[in-house]
Coordinates of N, CA and C in Angstrom, one line a residue:
M137 N 0.8 -1.2 0.0 CA 0.0 0.0 0.0 C 0.9 1.2 0.0
S138 N 0.4 2.3 -0.5 CA 1.1 3.5 -0.6 C 0.5 4.5 0.5
Y139 N 1.4 5.2 1.2 CA 1.0 6.2 2.2 C 2.1 7.2 2.2
K140 N 1.7 8.5 2.1 CA 2.6 9.6 2.0 C 3.6 9.5 0.9
N141 N 3.2 9.0 -0.2 CA 4.1 8.8 -1.4 C 5.2 7.8 -1.2
K142 N 5.0 6.8 -0.3 CA 6.0 5.8 0.0 C 5.2 4.5 0.0
V143 N 5.9 3.4 -0.4 CA 5.3 2.1 -0.4 C 5.6 1.3 0.8
Y144 N 4.6 0.7 1.5 CA 4.7 -0.1 2.6 C 4.0 -1.4 2.4
Y145 N 4.5 -2.5 3.1 CA 3.8 -3.8 3.0 C 3.2 -4.1 4.3
F146 N 2.0 -4.5 4.3 CA 1.2 -4.8 5.6 C 0.6 -6.2 5.5
C147 N 0.5 -6.8 6.7 CA -0.1 -8.1 6.8 C -1.6 -8.0 6.9
S148 N -2.1 -6.8 7.2 CA -3.6 -6.6 7.3 C -3.9 -5.1 7.3
E149 N -5.2 -4.9 7.1 CA -5.7 -3.5 7.1 C -5.5 -2.9 8.5
E150 N -5.6 -3.7 9.5 CA -5.3 -3.2 10.9 C -3.9 -2.7 11.0
C151 N -2.9 -3.4 10.5 CA -1.5 -2.9 10.5 C -1.4 -1.6 9.8
F152 N -2.0 -1.5 8.6 CA -2.0 -0.2 7.9 C -2.6 0.9 8.7
N153 N -3.7 0.7 9.3 CA -4.3 1.7 10.1 C -3.4 2.1 11.3
H154 N -2.7 1.2 11.9 CA -1.8 1.5 12.9 C -0.7 2.4 12.4
L155 N -0.2 2.2 11.2 CA 0.8 3.1 10.6 C 0.3 4.5 10.5
V156 N -0.9 4.6 10.0 CA -1.5 5.9 9.7 C -1.7 6.6 11.1
K157 N -2.1 5.9 12.1 CA -2.3 6.6 13.4 C -1.0 6.9 14.1
H158 N 0.0 6.1 13.9 CA 1.3 6.3 14.6 C 2.5 6.4 13.7
F159 N 2.3 7.2 12.6 CA 3.3 7.2 11.5 C 4.8 7.4 12.0
T160 N 5.0 8.4 12.8 CA 6.4 8.7 13.2 C 7.0 7.6 14.0
E161 N 6.3 7.0 14.9 CA 6.8 5.9 15.7 C 7.0 4.6 15.0
V162 N 6.1 4.4 13.9 CA 6.2 3.1 13.2 C 7.0 3.1 12.0
A163 N 7.0 4.2 11.2 CA 7.7 4.3 9.9 C 9.1 4.7 10.0
M164 N 9.5 5.3 11.1 CA 10.9 5.8 11.2 C 11.7 4.9 12.1
V165 N 12.9 4.5 11.7 CA 13.8 3.6 12.5 C 15.2 4.1 12.4
P166 N 16.0 3.8 13.4 CA 17.4 4.1 13.3 C 18.2 3.2 12.4
D167 N 19.1 3.7 11.6 CA 20.1 2.9 10.8 C 20.9 2.1 11.9
A168 N 21.0 0.7 11.7 CA 21.6 -0.1 12.7 C 23.1 0.2 12.9
F169 N 23.7 0.8 11.9 CA 25.2 1.1 12.0 C 25.4 2.6 12.4
S170 N 24.8 3.5 11.7 CA 25.1 4.9 11.9 C 24.2 5.6 13.0
G171 N 23.0 5.0 13.2 CA 22.0 5.6 14.1 C 21.2 6.6 13.5
D172 N 21.4 7.0 12.2 CA 20.6 8.0 11.5 C 19.2 7.5 11.4
S173 N 18.2 8.5 11.5 CA 16.8 8.1 11.4 C 16.5 7.9 9.9
I174 N 15.8 6.8 9.6 CA 15.5 6.5 8.2 C 14.0 6.0 8.1
N175 N 13.4 6.2 7.0 CA 12.1 5.7 6.8 C 12.2 4.2 6.3
K176 N 11.4 3.4 6.9 CA 11.4 1.9 6.6 C 11.2 1.7 5.1
S177 N 10.4 2.5 4.5 CA 10.1 2.3 3.0 C 11.4 2.5 2.2
D178 N 12.3 3.3 2.7 CA 13.6 3.6 1.9 C 14.7 2.7 2.3
A179 N 14.5 1.9 3.4 CA 15.6 1.2 4.0 C 15.9 -0.1 3.3
L180 N 17.2 -0.5 3.5 CA 17.6 -1.9 3.2 C 17.4 -2.7 4.5
I181 N 16.9 -3.9 4.4 CA 16.5 -4.7 5.6 C 17.5 -5.9 5.7
G182 N 17.9 -6.1 6.9 CA 18.8 -7.2 7.2 C 18.5 -7.9 8.5
L183 N 19.2 -9.0 8.8 CA 19.0 -9.7 10.1 C 20.0 -9.2 11.1
K184 N 19.5 -9.0 12.3 CA 20.5 -8.6 13.4 C 21.5 -9.7 13.6
E185 N 21.0 -10.9 13.7 CA 21.9 -12.1 13.9 C 21.5 -13.2 12.9
K186 N 22.5 -13.8 12.3 CA 22.3 -14.9 11.4 C 21.4 -16.0 12.0
G187 N 20.3 -16.3 11.3 CA 19.4 -17.4 11.8 C 18.4 -16.9 12.8
E188 N 18.4 -15.7 13.2 CA 17.4 -15.1 14.1 C 16.4 -14.2 13.4
P189 N 15.2 -14.1 13.9 CA 14.2 -13.3 13.2 C 14.2 -11.8 13.3
E190 N 15.0 -11.3 14.2 CA 15.0 -9.8 14.5 C 15.6 -9.1 13.3
L191 N 14.9 -8.1 12.8 CA 15.3 -7.3 11.7 C 16.1 -6.0 12.1
V192 N 16.9 -5.6 11.2 CA 17.6 -4.3 11.4 C 17.5 -3.5 10.0
Y193 N 17.6 -2.2 10.1 CA 17.4 -1.4 8.9 C 18.6 -0.6 8.6
F194 N 18.9 -0.3 7.3 CA 20.1 0.4 6.9 C 19.7 1.5 5.9
K195 N 20.4 2.6 5.9 CA 20.0 3.7 5.0 C 20.7 3.5 3.6
N196 N 21.7 2.6 3.5 CA 22.4 2.3 2.2 C 23.3 1.1 2.4
K197 N 23.8 0.7 1.3 CA 24.7 -0.5 1.3 C 26.0 -0.3 2.1
Q198 N 26.5 0.9 2.1 CA 27.7 1.2 2.9 C 27.5 0.9 4.4
T199 N 26.4 1.4 5.0 CA 26.2 1.2 6.4 C 25.8 -0.3 6.7
M200 N 25.2 -0.9 5.7 CA 24.9 -2.3 5.9 C 26.2 -3.1 5.9
N201 N 27.0 -2.9 4.9 CA 28.3 -3.6 4.9 C 29.2 -3.3 6.1
E202 N 29.2 -2.1 6.6 CA 30.0 -1.8 7.8 C 29.4 -2.4 9.0
Y203 N 28.1 -2.5 9.1 CA 27.5 -3.2 10.2 C 27.9 -4.7 10.3
Y204 N 27.8 -5.4 9.1 CA 28.2 -6.8 9.1 C 29.7 -7.0 9.2
E205 N 30.5 -6.1 8.7 CA 31.9 -6.3 8.8 C 32.3 -6.1 10.3
Q206 N 31.7 -5.2 11.0 CA 32.0 -5.0 12.4 C 31.6 -6.2 13.2
R207 N 30.5 -6.8 12.9 CA 30.0 -8.0 13.6 C 30.8 -9.2 13.4
N208 N 31.5 -9.3 12.3 CA 32.3 -10.5 12.0 C 33.7 -10.4 12.5
K209 N 34.0 -9.3 13.2 CA 35.4 -9.2 13.7 C 35.6 -10.0 15.0

């Protein structure tokens, strides 16, 4: 679905309505490496830990690569 000229994917209409009511809290997340605030619809998505379901978000490939390089040290 599209909201505020961005594309988001929802499991239900209830989840979409939650985004509309709580947009700033739901749509914006910190980049997992830099901490910069980013919109989920613009983000690259990764796993916090290999084999675990927790997601992390990145503003670009550079911060994503730096995050995983740092974790593999």
